[in-house]
Amino acid sequence: MCGIVAYVGPRQAHEIIIKGLKRLEYRGYDSAGIALLNGSLNVYKKKGKVTELEDSLKGQNLNSHIGMGHTRWATHGEPNNVNAHPHYSATRKIAIIHNGIIENYSALKQDLLKKGHRFLSDTDTEVFIHFIEDIKEKEGCSLDEAVRLALTKVVGAYAIVVMSLEDPDLLIAARKGSPLVVGVGKGEFFMASDATPIIEYTNEVVYLNDQEIAIVNDGKLTVKNVANLPLTPYIQTIDLELEAIERGGYEHFMLKEIFEQPRSIKDCMRGRLDASSGRLILGGLREYLNKLIQADRILIVACGTSWHAGLVAEYFFEEVCRIPVEVEYASEFRYRNPVIREGDVVIAISQSGETADTLAAIELAKSKGAIIFGVCNVVGSSIPRATHAGAYTHAGPEIGVASTKAFTAQLTVLYMIALTVAQKKGTITEQKYHELLVEMENLPTKVEKALTLNAQIQTIADEFKDARNFLYLGRGYNFPVALEGALKLKEISYIHAEGYPAAEMKHGPIALIDEQMPVVFIATKDASYEKVVSNIQEVKARKGRVISVVTEGDQLIPKMSEFVIEVPATLDPLMPLISVIPLQLLSYHIAVMRGCNVDQPRNLAKSVTVE
């Protein structure tokens, strides 16, 4: 949520900032703003899209070599021009942009009001910058020292950048619980919420850790922590190509990312899995692998689509590893005093690696002595740094808010982890182990074949684009796929959709079925096939409109279905990687036909970095 871009160097700052904000639009936002220093400290901000801000800047003197920009996702205060960032201090000599929430802002505000401060917005961020300036004046200290002192007093999460009229070469950044990266160029520096706005200019970055402050002044970078201890910046080289964050000829990022899945699944397995030799190596697990093998219980914590991947993993871990697994919503985990025992292992799943609820769940589990494994996509993000061990998915940047390739990549990693443990524990036969490895290697080809159904699925989408409700049903490994299919539809098309275990239909949802209700069955040939056939007959008897995802060559279910989508056969545990593809495409095409903003659905953000 929210996006930060800042720049200081020889280039025109506003060009870099506006372009960077556009690259961060996927994070979700409702207003945008920019601050530039060119003799005066000028703030321009506007409710709406970055393009609307850009239009409003026409005719302004934008000549500046230092500046910062922000896309805001409203927390304190409604989305409007006044509440948009950046915010001025009381003297209008200092400005700030801020991601996160200052939880004690109300108490700070009351104290500042008593001192005569007046506030224009309803935001916690404006209180924050007034507080920084108040400390600076009271202590007679430098701005970076005032920021540091303020950070020792605030409670909450933040990623901030501060600039000052009195220090025309100075940018100050800090983070706690919200991501921030510093790009190091030749005689120039960049700051951003992630690397996407930076990669065009430099591949050398410093990922700030919690409670660290970065100060760029007179062309030099220094880093210290909130306790005022100097730190040596660790400059990393990031492996990210500019083409990866462009649409590449596709109408939307989501469609591009759906079609990238054969490659992203292959990339996830590359160098790790070799079926011909029976080799499966996950280097990131090596040091703590025995803890996973000896685990009495596995807890999986995640949110949204990652939670659905965790549900599939629960089935697979229990089947092949014979370890009890519980899947928890990270947003609930920390608030219910969960039982965490020595010998427990927690697997945290997050595409962005910055999900606030998942990070909080990790910290709670660590405090109880659990070993934490992370499954993330974004290298250098917070969750990999907070966990003991883990594995990256290597899916490449996912810009579309609705997660697609991250889901299948997460499943691929989770399958490899489970198979590694099962093989070491001896809870899977060598024959079954090799059979699964071979079939995993075949998955990219089969996913590619499933993608050839795109035109057929577009026709189905046209038939149901005006539906008001959808029901998704599946059993076994396909039940989490039903949940994921329903989530995809509602988050980008705004059609109400629910996913259920097919047998649970009789315990309530069957009351909803009539001739207007589309019911999507994930009905591939597996151990539950005959039961799903019965469930389809129950829907048909009530005149529901049946759309079935079946295994190629199925002769029975197509006779009962109004629409049929045939996908390649695979082993039961691996079917979610294939059966989810038509559901992703169906939601995409329905959303496009309804005129929805597919890549940036309303009210949603890619990285949920606040609770």
Short mmCIF file of C-alpha atoms in Angstrom, two decimals, residues 112-295:
data_model
loop_
_atom_site.label_atom_id
_atom_site.label_comp_id
_atom_site.label_asym_id
_atom_site.label_seq_id
_atom_site.Cartn_x
_atom_site.Cartn_y
_atom_site.Cartn_z
CA LEU A 112 1.14 20.12 19.48
CA LEU A 113 -2.26 21.88 19.42
CA LYS A 114 -1.56 23.17 22.91
CA LYS A 115 1.68 24.63 21.57
CA GLY A 116 -0.22 26.53 18.88
CA HIS A 117 0.19 24.18 15.92
CA ARG A 118 -2.60 24.15 13.35
CA PHE A 119 -3.29 21.27 11.00
CA LEU A 120 -4.79 21.38 7.54
CA SER A 121 -5.36 17.65 7.04
CA ASP A 122 -6.83 14.76 8.99
CA THR A 123 -3.70 12.66 8.63
CA ASP A 124 -1.30 11.20 11.13
CA THR A 125 1.50 12.11 8.70
CA GLU A 126 1.03 15.87 9.03
CA VAL A 127 1.22 15.46 12.81
CA PHE A 128 4.46 13.51 12.32
CA ILE A 129 6.23 16.28 10.37
CA HIS A 130 5.04 18.97 12.80
CA PHE A 131 6.43 16.83 15.59
CA ILE A 132 9.80 16.52 13.84
CA GLU A 133 10.02 20.27 13.35
CA ASP A 134 8.97 20.91 16.95
CA ILE A 135 11.85 18.72 18.17
CA LYS A 136 14.29 20.43 15.80
CA GLU A 137 13.38 23.87 17.14
CA LYS A 138 13.28 22.80 20.77
CA GLU A 139 16.57 20.88 20.70
CA GLY A 140 18.35 23.19 18.25
CA CYS A 141 19.60 20.13 16.40
CA SER A 142 20.06 19.10 12.79
CA LEU A 143 17.11 17.79 10.80
CA ASP A 144 18.42 14.22 10.69
CA GLU A 145 18.85 14.28 14.48
CA ALA A 146 15.31 15.63 14.88
CA VAL A 147 14.00 12.80 12.70
CA ARG A 148 15.92 10.27 14.77
CA LEU A 149 14.60 11.66 18.05
CA ALA A 150 11.05 11.74 16.69
CA LEU A 151 11.32 8.10 15.67
CA THR A 152 12.15 7.15 19.26
CA LYS A 153 8.82 8.67 20.34
CA VAL A 154 6.37 7.47 17.71
CA VAL A 155 4.51 4.16 17.88
CA GLY A 156 3.52 2.35 14.72
CA ALA A 157 4.81 1.55 11.25
CA TYR A 158 6.51 3.87 8.84
CA ALA A 159 8.57 4.36 5.74
CA ILE A 160 9.35 8.05 5.41
CA VAL A 161 11.34 10.47 3.32
CA VAL A 162 11.96 14.01 4.58
CA MET A 163 13.38 17.01 2.71
CA SER A 164 14.05 20.59 3.77
CA LEU A 165 14.22 24.04 2.21
CA GLU A 166 17.26 24.80 4.34
CA ASP A 167 19.19 21.72 3.17
CA PRO A 168 18.92 21.63 -0.64
CA ASP A 169 21.01 18.46 -1.06
CA LEU A 170 19.51 16.49 1.82
CA LEU A 171 17.12 13.52 1.79
CA ILE A 172 16.41 11.57 4.96
CA ALA A 173 14.69 8.18 4.87
CA ALA A 174 13.73 5.72 7.59
CA ARG A 175 11.67 2.58 7.93
CA LYS A 176 9.95 0.33 10.42
CA GLY A 177 7.51 -2.30 9.24
CA SER A 178 7.15 -0.75 5.78
CA PRO A 179 9.63 -1.34 2.94
CA LEU A 180 12.17 1.18 1.72
CA VAL A 181 15.11 0.75 -0.64
CA VAL A 182 17.90 3.21 -1.49
CA GLY A 183 19.31 3.10 -5.00
CA VAL A 184 22.98 4.05 -5.39
CA GLY A 185 23.91 5.56 -8.75
CA LYS A 186 26.87 7.53 -10.04
CA GLY A 187 26.58 10.87 -8.26
CA GLU A 188 22.87 10.30 -7.62
CA PHE A 189 20.60 8.52 -5.18
CA PHE A 190 17.09 7.12 -5.38
CA MET A 191 14.64 6.06 -2.69
CA ALA A 192 11.56 3.94 -3.28
CA SER A 193 9.12 1.47 -1.77
CA ASP A 194 10.61 -1.24 -3.98
CA ALA A 195 13.11 -1.56 -6.79
CA THR A 196 10.74 -1.09 -9.73
CA PRO A 197 11.21 2.72 -10.03
CA ILE A 198 14.98 2.39 -9.60
CA ILE A 199 16.03 -0.42 -11.94
CA GLU A 200 16.08 1.83 -15.02
CA TYR A 201 18.88 3.88 -13.45
CA THR A 202 20.88 1.56 -11.19
CA ASN A 203 20.99 -2.05 -10.04
CA GLU A 204 22.87 -1.27 -6.83
CA VAL A 205 20.62 -0.88 -3.80
CA VAL A 206 20.61 -0.78 -0.03
CA TYR A 207 17.61 -2.41 1.65
CA LEU A 208 16.95 -0.59 4.90
CA ASN A 209 16.14 -2.73 7.92
CA ASP A 210 13.65 -1.80 10.60
CA GLN A 211 14.59 1.28 12.65
CA GLU A 212 17.34 2.28 10.26
CA ILE A 213 17.81 5.81 8.90
CA ALA A 214 19.45 6.66 5.58
CA ILE A 215 20.84 10.16 5.09
CA VAL A 216 21.89 11.41 1.67
CA ASN A 217 23.72 14.74 1.86
CA ASP A 218 26.24 16.38 -0.45
CA GLY A 219 26.40 13.24 -2.61
CA LYS A 220 27.18 10.88 0.26
CA LEU A 221 25.09 8.13 1.88
CA THR A 222 25.27 7.38 5.59
CA VAL A 223 23.15 4.91 7.51
CA LYS A 224 22.51 4.69 11.23
CA ASN A 225 19.87 3.25 13.49
CA VAL A 226 17.37 4.95 15.74
CA ALA A 227 19.75 4.40 18.67
CA ASN A 228 22.24 6.63 16.77
CA LEU A 229 24.72 3.83 16.07
CA PRO A 230 26.46 4.23 12.69
CA LEU A 231 26.03 1.33 10.26
CA THR A 232 27.90 0.27 7.15
CA PRO A 233 25.50 0.29 4.18
CA TYR A 234 25.31 -3.13 2.53
CA ILE A 235 25.04 -2.48 -1.21
CA GLN A 236 23.43 -5.35 -3.13
CA THR A 237 23.21 -5.90 -6.86
CA ILE A 238 19.65 -6.71 -7.87
CA ASP A 239 18.83 -9.09 -10.71
CA LEU A 240 15.87 -7.37 -12.32
CA GLU A 241 15.42 -6.47 -15.98
CA LEU A 242 13.48 -3.41 -17.10
CA GLU A 243 11.42 -5.54 -19.51
CA ALA A 244 10.09 -7.53 -16.57
CA ILE A 245 8.18 -4.52 -15.27
CA GLU A 246 6.74 -3.51 -18.66
CA ARG A 247 3.58 -4.96 -20.22
CA GLY A 248 5.43 -6.41 -23.21
CA GLY A 249 2.56 -6.04 -25.69
CA TYR A 250 -0.15 -7.40 -23.39
CA GLU A 251 -3.20 -5.26 -22.68
CA HIS A 252 -2.77 -5.73 -18.94
CA PHE A 253 -0.07 -6.91 -16.53
CA MET A 254 -2.45 -9.54 -15.20
CA LEU A 255 -2.82 -11.20 -18.60
CA LYS A 256 0.94 -11.03 -19.14
CA GLU A 257 1.55 -12.66 -15.77
CA ILE A 258 -1.02 -15.41 -16.41
CA PHE A 259 0.81 -16.26 -19.64
CA GLU A 260 4.22 -16.09 -17.94
CA GLN A 261 3.39 -19.06 -15.71
CA PRO A 262 5.03 -21.80 -17.80
CA ARG A 263 8.27 -19.83 -17.54
CA SER A 264 7.86 -18.76 -13.89
CA ILE A 265 7.18 -22.35 -12.78
CA LYS A 266 10.22 -23.52 -14.74
CA ASP A 267 12.34 -20.72 -13.24
CA CYS A 268 11.18 -21.75 -9.79
CA MET A 269 12.47 -25.30 -10.36
CA ARG A 270 15.61 -24.34 -12.29
CA GLY A 271 18.78 -25.49 -10.53
CA ARG A 272 16.71 -27.15 -7.82
CA LEU A 273 14.90 -30.09 -9.39
CA ASP A 274 16.31 -32.69 -11.78
CA ALA A 275 14.01 -35.69 -12.16
CA SER A 276 16.48 -37.73 -14.24
CA SER A 277 18.92 -37.88 -11.35
CA GLY A 278 16.31 -37.69 -8.59
CA ARG A 279 17.95 -34.50 -7.36
CA LEU A 280 15.97 -31.94 -5.40
CA ILE A 281 18.01 -29.26 -3.63
CA LEU A 282 16.71 -26.15 -1.89
CA GLY A 283 19.83 -24.39 -0.70
CA GLY A 284 17.93 -21.91 1.46
CA LEU A 285 16.64 -24.75 3.65
CA ARG A 286 19.92 -26.57 4.19
CA GLU A 287 20.87 -25.15 7.60
CA TYR A 288 17.46 -25.73 9.18
CA LEU A 289 16.22 -28.72 7.17
CA ASN A 290 16.52 -31.10 10.14
CA LYS A 291 14.18 -28.84 12.14
CA LEU A 292 11.59 -29.28 9.41
CA ILE A 293 12.13 -33.03 9.19
CA GLN A 294 11.76 -33.37 12.97
CA ALA A 295 8.80 -31.00 13.27
#
